[in-house]
């Protein structure tokens, strides 16, 4: 009967065929079955509901962002105030230590200024170490004017001031820290290193026996070449080998008894 009605009504037949074709297109597009089509429809309804609530969600997120921004600005202001309070004391402590590290009269200050880009991962300040090695010369950022030896000694003074008596993890490497120094100044540098090593592990490359004698462990680095290849050999030194190496660093012959006694005195003093 239904088929007869469709034959008597061509328009109705076209409508049914069009709907069947529409179902076929939907199945081809969304998974190949009516179940997949219905699942897609359900996901679309959920998405529409979510979009209908977008304005409300955006308002909530805006409020949360406002609270977070306010907290960020409060914490950044507290950090900036703490930095400004600490900067003069840190500068004075570093200058006092630089006096003992063959940088007498050197200028060092810590400047704290607003960060041009605004608040970042480390706060809203731009902290700069300003340095001059000699009195009368203009100060400039340490990263621009410090030589290798000066940078090492300023870093030693900074770390010594910042971690005096306190723990601190990590390994610190000092190279060329003995550039341009000797005698009592070298001993002062070594003592600063030894004090810092009470709370950190230090690796110090030095050519001065006054500094090397204060180390807990000693290694000698020998560089050699074979053709175009260059290699370095690191050897652990102990007992008499340490004395012989200190004698060599003193510039004396291996069997120089006076130099050997001097080396032993350095080790005993350490």
mmCIF file of C-alpha atoms in Angstrom:
data_model
loop_
_atom_site.group_PDB
_atom_site.id
_atom_site.type_symbol
_atom_site.label_atom_id
_atom_site.label_comp_id
_atom_site.label_asym_id
_atom_site.label_seq_id
_atom_site.Cartn_x
_atom_site.Cartn_y
_atom_site.Cartn_z
ATOM 1 C CA UNK A 1 0.000 0.000 0.000
ATOM 2 C CA UNK A 2 2.798 2.423 0.938
ATOM 3 C CA UNK A 3 4.609 1.685 -2.315
ATOM 4 C CA UNK A 4 1.387 2.348 -4.222
ATOM 5 C CA UNK A 5 0.987 5.712 -2.471
ATOM 6 C CA UNK A 6 4.516 6.666 -3.475
ATOM 7 C CA UNK A 7 3.812 5.722 -7.072
ATOM 8 C CA UNK A 8 0.686 7.871 -7.000
ATOM 9 C CA UNK A 9 2.667 10.812 -5.493
ATOM 10 C CA UNK A 10 5.914 11.475 -7.383
ATOM 11 C CA UNK A 11 6.729 14.456 -5.116
ATOM 12 C CA UNK A 12 6.600 12.249 -2.036
ATOM 13 C CA UNK A 13 8.851 9.708 -3.769
ATOM 14 C CA UNK A 14 11.405 12.421 -4.532
ATOM 15 C CA UNK A 15 11.296 13.556 -0.905
ATOM 16 C CA UNK A 16 11.956 10.043 0.420
ATOM 17 C CA UNK A 17 14.781 9.405 -2.033
ATOM 18 C CA UNK A 18 16.348 12.745 -1.135
ATOM 19 C CA UNK A 19 16.253 11.869 2.585
ATOM 20 C CA UNK A 20 17.780 8.462 1.915
ATOM 21 C CA UNK A 21 20.565 10.099 -0.057
ATOM 22 C CA UNK A 22 21.096 12.544 2.786
ATOM 23 C CA UNK A 23 21.430 9.645 5.253
ATOM 24 C CA UNK A 24 23.908 7.964 2.943
ATOM 25 C CA UNK A 25 26.023 11.128 2.735
ATOM 26 C CA UNK A 26 25.996 11.498 6.512
ATOM 27 C CA UNK A 27 27.116 7.887 6.958
ATOM 28 C CA UNK A 28 29.934 8.298 4.447
ATOM 29 C CA UNK A 29 31.102 11.510 6.135
ATOM 30 C CA UNK A 30 30.829 10.506 9.797
ATOM 31 C CA UNK A 31 31.943 6.909 10.191
ATOM 32 C CA UNK A 32 29.888 4.698 7.915
ATOM 33 C CA UNK A 33 27.005 3.817 10.233
ATOM 34 C CA UNK A 34 23.887 5.360 11.750
ATOM 35 C CA UNK A 35 25.408 4.890 15.229
ATOM 36 C CA UNK A 36 28.449 6.973 14.233
ATOM 37 C CA UNK A 37 26.185 9.663 12.782
ATOM 38 C CA UNK A 38 24.161 9.829 15.997
ATOM 39 C CA UNK A 39 27.367 10.013 18.053
ATOM 40 C CA UNK A 40 28.592 12.914 15.935
ATOM 41 C CA UNK A 41 25.256 14.651 16.401
ATOM 42 C CA UNK A 42 25.555 14.286 20.181
ATOM 43 C CA UNK A 43 29.053 15.779 20.130
ATOM 44 C CA UNK A 44 27.791 18.698 18.061
ATOM 45 C CA UNK A 45 24.996 19.373 20.549
ATOM 46 C CA UNK A 46 27.511 19.369 23.421
ATOM 47 C CA UNK A 47 29.758 21.771 21.508
ATOM 48 C CA UNK A 48 26.841 24.103 20.825
ATOM 49 C CA UNK A 49 25.921 24.076 24.520
ATOM 50 C CA UNK A 50 29.496 24.903 25.423
ATOM 51 C CA UNK A 51 29.583 27.786 22.948
ATOM 52 C CA UNK A 52 26.326 29.092 24.370
ATOM 53 C CA UNK A 53 28.088 29.337 27.746
ATOM 54 C CA UNK A 54 31.261 30.892 26.316
ATOM 55 C CA UNK A 55 30.436 34.404 27.460
ATOM 56 C CA UNK A 56 29.899 33.225 31.019
ATOM 57 C CA UNK A 57 33.126 31.175 30.952
ATOM 58 C CA UNK A 58 35.060 34.113 29.528
ATOM 59 C CA UNK A 59 33.813 36.328 32.335
ATOM 60 C CA UNK A 60 34.907 33.744 34.928
ATOM 61 C CA UNK A 61 38.350 33.390 33.362
ATOM 62 C CA UNK A 62 38.674 37.163 33.233
ATOM 63 C CA UNK A 63 38.005 37.380 36.969
ATOM 64 C CA UNK A 64 40.565 34.654 37.671
ATOM 65 C CA UNK A 65 43.120 36.438 35.491
ATOM 66 C CA UNK A 66 42.485 39.683 37.336
ATOM 67 C CA UNK A 67 43.077 38.022 40.711
ATOM 68 C CA UNK A 68 46.246 36.297 39.432
ATOM 69 C CA UNK A 69 47.576 39.556 37.949
ATOM 70 C CA UNK A 70 46.986 41.363 41.221
ATOM 71 C CA UNK A 71 48.823 38.647 43.146
ATOM 72 C CA UNK A 72 51.683 38.730 40.640
ATOM 73 C CA UNK A 73 52.055 42.486 40.994
ATOM 74 C CA UNK A 74 51.975 42.226 44.796
ATOM 75 C CA UNK A 75 54.677 39.564 44.886
ATOM 76 C CA UNK A 76 56.801 41.416 42.319
ATOM 77 C CA UNK A 77 56.590 44.572 44.458
ATOM 78 C CA UNK A 78 57.671 42.629 47.557
ATOM 79 C CA UNK A 79 60.584 41.105 45.642
ATOM 80 C CA UNK A 80 61.638 44.503 44.286
ATOM 81 C CA UNK A 81 61.585 46.030 47.779
ATOM 82 C CA UNK A 82 63.669 43.138 49.156
ATOM 83 C CA UNK A 83 66.184 43.516 46.331
ATOM 84 C CA UNK A 84 66.543 47.255 46.911
ATOM 85 C CA UNK A 85 67.083 46.677 50.619
ATOM 86 C CA UNK A 86 69.711 43.979 50.014
ATOM 87 C CA UNK A 87 71.591 45.647 47.138
ATOM 88 C CA UNK A 88 73.679 48.166 49.178
ATOM 89 C CA UNK A 89 74.721 45.551 51.737
ATOM 90 C CA UNK A 90 75.682 43.049 49.043
ATOM 91 C CA UNK A 91 77.678 45.691 47.191
ATOM 92 C CA UNK A 92 79.573 46.639 50.340
ATOM 93 C CA UNK A 93 80.274 42.985 51.208
ATOM 94 C CA UNK A 94 81.636 42.296 47.724
ATOM 95 C CA UNK A 95 83.843 45.418 47.763
ATOM 96 C CA UNK A 96 85.292 44.367 51.128
ATOM 97 C CA UNK A 97 86.204 40.967 49.720
ATOM 98 C CA UNK A 98 87.627 42.430 46.516
ATOM 99 C CA UNK A 99 90.111 44.367 48.668
ATOM 100 C CA UNK A 100 91.574 40.989 49.698
ATOM 101 C CA UNK A 101 91.545 39.588 46.161
ATOM 102 C CA UNK A 102 94.030 41.977 44.504
ATOM 103 C CA UNK A 103 91.274 44.361 43.417
ATOM 104 C CA UNK A 104 91.845 47.108 45.960
ATOM 105 C CA UNK A 105 89.900 50.247 45.106
ATOM 106 C CA UNK A 106 87.626 48.400 42.708
ATOM 107 C CA UNK A 107 84.087 49.682 42.519
ATOM 108 C CA UNK A 108 81.121 47.339 42.680
ATOM 109 C CA UNK A 109 77.446 48.120 43.030
ATOM 110 C CA UNK A 110 74.171 46.294 42.515
ATOM 111 C CA UNK A 111 71.573 48.376 40.689
ATOM 112 C CA UNK A 112 67.877 47.512 40.664
ATOM 113 C CA UNK A 113 65.642 49.187 38.072
ATOM 114 C CA UNK A 114 62.175 48.451 36.655
ATOM 115 C CA UNK A 115 62.233 45.872 33.881
ATOM 116 C CA UNK A 116 61.313 47.586 30.585
ATOM 117 C CA UNK A 117 59.364 44.521 29.413
ATOM 118 C CA UNK A 118 57.328 44.396 32.625
ATOM 119 C CA UNK A 119 57.144 41.519 35.056
ATOM 120 C CA UNK A 120 58.922 38.389 33.893
ATOM 121 C CA UNK A 121 59.761 34.961 35.333
ATOM 122 C CA UNK A 122 62.223 36.556 37.801
ATOM 123 C CA UNK A 123 60.181 39.539 38.809
ATOM 124 C CA UNK A 124 59.694 43.073 37.583
ATOM 125 C CA UNK A 125 63.292 44.232 38.058
ATOM 126 C CA UNK A 126 66.408 44.465 35.957
ATOM 127 C CA UNK A 127 69.343 43.699 38.254
ATOM 128 C CA UNK A 128 72.793 44.738 37.064
ATOM 129 C CA UNK A 129 76.270 44.323 38.561
ATOM 130 C CA UNK A 130 78.177 47.560 37.938
ATOM 131 C CA UNK A 131 81.959 47.358 38.167
ATOM 132 C CA UNK A 132 85.177 49.260 37.704
ATOM 133 C CA UNK A 133 88.578 47.709 38.345
ATOM 134 C CA UNK A 134 90.410 50.975 39.001
ATOM 135 C CA UNK A 135 89.482 54.136 40.924
ATOM 136 C CA UNK A 136 88.708 57.093 38.706
ATOM 137 C CA UNK A 137 87.458 55.028 35.798
ATOM 138 C CA UNK A 138 83.759 55.101 34.952
ATOM 139 C CA UNK A 139 81.672 52.158 36.098
ATOM 140 C CA UNK A 140 79.962 49.907 33.566
ATOM 141 C CA UNK A 141 78.104 46.595 33.594
ATOM 142 C CA UNK A 142 80.435 43.836 34.790
ATOM 143 C CA UNK A 143 79.498 41.609 31.835
ATOM 144 C CA UNK A 144 80.913 44.267 29.479
ATOM 145 C CA UNK A 145 84.129 45.370 31.184
ATOM 146 C CA UNK A 146 85.329 42.496 33.386
ATOM 147 C CA UNK A 147 88.345 40.485 32.236
ATOM 148 C CA UNK A 148 88.512 36.730 32.780
ATOM 149 C CA UNK A 149 90.444 37.036 36.029
ATOM 150 C CA UNK A 150 88.307 39.913 37.272
ATOM 151 C CA UNK A 151 85.095 38.060 36.529
ATOM 152 C CA UNK A 152 86.345 35.018 38.444
ATOM 153 C CA UNK A 153 87.340 37.060 41.467
ATOM 154 C CA UNK A 154 84.139 39.109 41.489
ATOM 155 C CA UNK A 155 82.159 35.861 41.259
ATOM 156 C CA UNK A 156 84.188 34.451 44.146
ATOM 157 C CA UNK A 157 83.511 37.583 46.205
ATOM 158 C CA UNK A 158 79.803 37.451 45.331
ATOM 159 C CA UNK A 159 79.422 33.806 46.239
ATOM 160 C CA UNK A 160 81.506 34.213 49.362
ATOM 161 C CA UNK A 161 79.292 37.100 50.495
ATOM 162 C CA UNK A 162 76.029 35.442 49.531
ATOM 163 C CA UNK A 163 76.754 32.000 50.970
ATOM 164 C CA UNK A 164 78.946 32.847 53.954
ATOM 165 C CA UNK A 165 78.117 30.248 56.576
ATOM 166 C CA UNK A 166 75.179 28.850 54.621
ATOM 167 C CA UNK A 167 74.597 25.678 52.621
ATOM 168 C CA UNK A 168 74.331 25.644 48.883
ATOM 169 C CA UNK A 169 74.164 22.816 46.366
ATOM 170 C CA UNK A 170 75.974 22.660 43.062
ATOM 171 C CA UNK A 171 79.446 22.661 41.550
ATOM 172 C CA UNK A 172 81.391 25.872 40.907
ATOM 173 C CA UNK A 173 84.262 26.044 38.429
ATOM 174 C CA UNK A 174 86.938 28.743 38.716
ATOM 175 C CA UNK A 175 89.480 29.289 35.961
ATOM 176 C CA UNK A 176 92.049 32.111 35.705
ATOM 177 C CA UNK A 177 91.131 33.229 39.207
ATOM 178 C CA UNK A 178 94.864 33.632 39.910
ATOM 179 C CA UNK A 179 95.482 35.970 36.940
ATOM 180 C CA UNK A 180 97.718 38.863 37.973
ATOM 181 C CA UNK A 181 98.042 37.908 41.647
ATOM 182 C CA UNK A 182 100.591 36.208 43.854
ATOM 183 C CA UNK A 183 101.995 36.046 47.364
ATOM 184 C CA UNK A 184 99.610 36.996 50.175
ATOM 185 C CA UNK A 185 96.850 37.837 47.716
ATOM 186 C CA UNK A 186 97.001 34.327 46.272
ATOM 187 C CA UNK A 187 96.736 32.947 49.788
ATOM 188 C CA UNK A 188 93.679 35.136 50.453
ATOM 189 C CA UNK A 189 92.058 33.899 47.247
ATOM 190 C CA UNK A 190 92.746 30.311 48.276
ATOM 191 C CA UNK A 191 91.276 30.858 51.729
ATOM 192 C CA UNK A 192 88.119 32.329 50.219
ATOM 193 C CA UNK A 193 87.853 29.293 47.986
ATOM 194 C CA UNK A 194 88.381 26.931 50.899
ATOM 195 C CA UNK A 195 85.703 28.669 52.965
ATOM 196 C CA UNK A 196 83.267 28.491 50.063
ATOM 197 C CA UNK A 197 84.111 24.803 49.534
ATOM 198 C CA UNK A 198 82.796 24.028 53.017
ATOM 199 C CA UNK A 199 79.274 24.188 51.537
ATOM 200 C CA UNK A 200 79.818 23.647 47.813
ATOM 201 C CA UNK A 201 81.969 21.518 45.558
ATOM 202 C CA UNK A 202 84.627 23.633 43.830
ATOM 203 C CA UNK A 203 86.783 22.842 40.842
ATOM 204 C CA UNK A 204 89.624 25.331 40.594
ATOM 205 C CA UNK A 205 92.231 25.400 37.828
ATOM 206 C CA UNK A 206 95.268 27.258 39.120
ATOM 207 C CA UNK A 207 98.980 27.752 38.500
ATOM 208 C CA UNK A 208 99.733 29.068 41.989
ATOM 209 C CA UNK A 209 100.969 26.716 44.725
ATOM 210 C CA UNK A 210 99.462 28.989 47.426
ATOM 211 C CA UNK A 211 95.988 28.201 46.050
ATOM 212 C CA UNK A 212 96.611 24.579 45.059
ATOM 213 C CA UNK A 213 97.947 23.675 48.508
ATOM 214 C CA UNK A 214 94.566 24.488 50.086
ATOM 215 C CA UNK A 215 92.650 21.942 48.006
ATOM 216 C CA UNK A 216 91.228 18.744 49.489
ATOM 217 C CA UNK A 217 92.088 16.769 46.353
ATOM 218 C CA UNK A 218 94.729 17.409 43.734
ATOM 219 C CA UNK A 219 94.811 16.550 40.056
ATOM 220 C CA UNK A 220 97.393 17.309 37.402
ATOM 221 C CA UNK A 221 96.376 17.945 33.812
ATOM 222 C CA UNK A 222 98.917 17.137 31.107
ATOM 223 C CA UNK A 223 98.286 18.088 27.502
ATOM 224 C CA UNK A 224 99.943 16.242 24.669
ATOM 225 C CA UNK A 225 99.840 16.096 20.898
ATOM 226 C CA UNK A 226 100.186 13.216 18.463
ATOM 227 C CA UNK A 227 100.196 14.421 14.887
ATOM 228 C CA UNK A 228 97.192 16.693 14.550
ATOM 229 C CA UNK A 229 95.411 15.255 17.595
ATOM 230 C CA UNK A 230 95.556 16.914 21.012
ATOM 231 C CA UNK A 231 94.748 15.026 24.189
ATOM 232 C CA UNK A 232 94.615 15.848 27.900
ATOM 233 C CA UNK A 233 95.420 13.432 30.702
ATOM 234 C CA UNK A 234 94.103 13.979 34.236
ATOM 235 C CA UNK A 235 96.005 12.257 37.053
ATOM 236 C CA UNK A 236 95.057 12.099 40.742
ATOM 237 C CA UNK A 237 97.940 13.184 42.998
ATOM 238 C CA UNK A 238 98.469 11.999 46.552
ATOM 239 C CA UNK A 239 101.081 12.323 49.302
ATOM 240 C CA UNK A 240 104.591 12.905 47.866
ATOM 241 C CA UNK A 241 103.201 13.424 44.371
ATOM 242 C CA UNK A 242 101.375 16.511 45.672
ATOM 243 C CA UNK A 243 104.619 17.854 47.135
ATOM 244 C CA UNK A 244 106.490 17.261 43.866
ATOM 245 C CA UNK A 245 103.797 19.075 41.892
ATOM 246 C CA UNK A 246 103.863 22.049 44.279
ATOM 247 C CA UNK A 247 107.659 22.164 43.876
ATOM 248 C CA UNK A 248 107.211 22.244 40.112
ATOM 249 C CA UNK A 249 104.639 25.057 40.471
ATOM 250 C CA UNK A 250 107.164 26.953 42.601
ATOM 251 C CA UNK A 251 109.551 26.810 39.647
ATOM 252 C CA UNK A 252 112.177 24.767 41.492
ATOM 253 C CA UNK A 253 113.990 21.576 40.553
ATOM 254 C CA UNK A 254 112.408 18.310 41.630
ATOM 255 C CA UNK A 255 115.124 17.564 44.215
ATOM 256 C CA UNK A 256 115.355 21.100 45.623
ATOM 257 C CA UNK A 257 115.144 20.448 49.365
ATOM 258 C CA UNK A 258 114.290 24.063 50.251
ATOM 259 C CA UNK A 259 111.430 24.124 47.740
ATOM 260 C CA UNK A 260 110.198 20.744 49.001
ATOM 261 C CA UNK A 261 110.153 22.043 52.560
ATOM 262 C CA UNK A 262 108.304 25.168 51.414
ATOM 263 C CA UNK A 263 105.728 22.967 49.686
ATOM 264 C CA UNK A 264 105.276 20.902 52.837
ATOM 265 C CA UNK A 265 104.848 24.081 54.890
ATOM 266 C CA UNK A 266 102.104 25.219 52.518
ATOM 267 C CA UNK A 267 100.318 21.891 52.970
ATOM 268 C CA UNK A 268 100.699 21.972 56.744
ATOM 269 C CA UNK A 269 99.349 25.532 56.857
ATOM 270 C CA UNK A 270 96.326 24.399 54.844
#
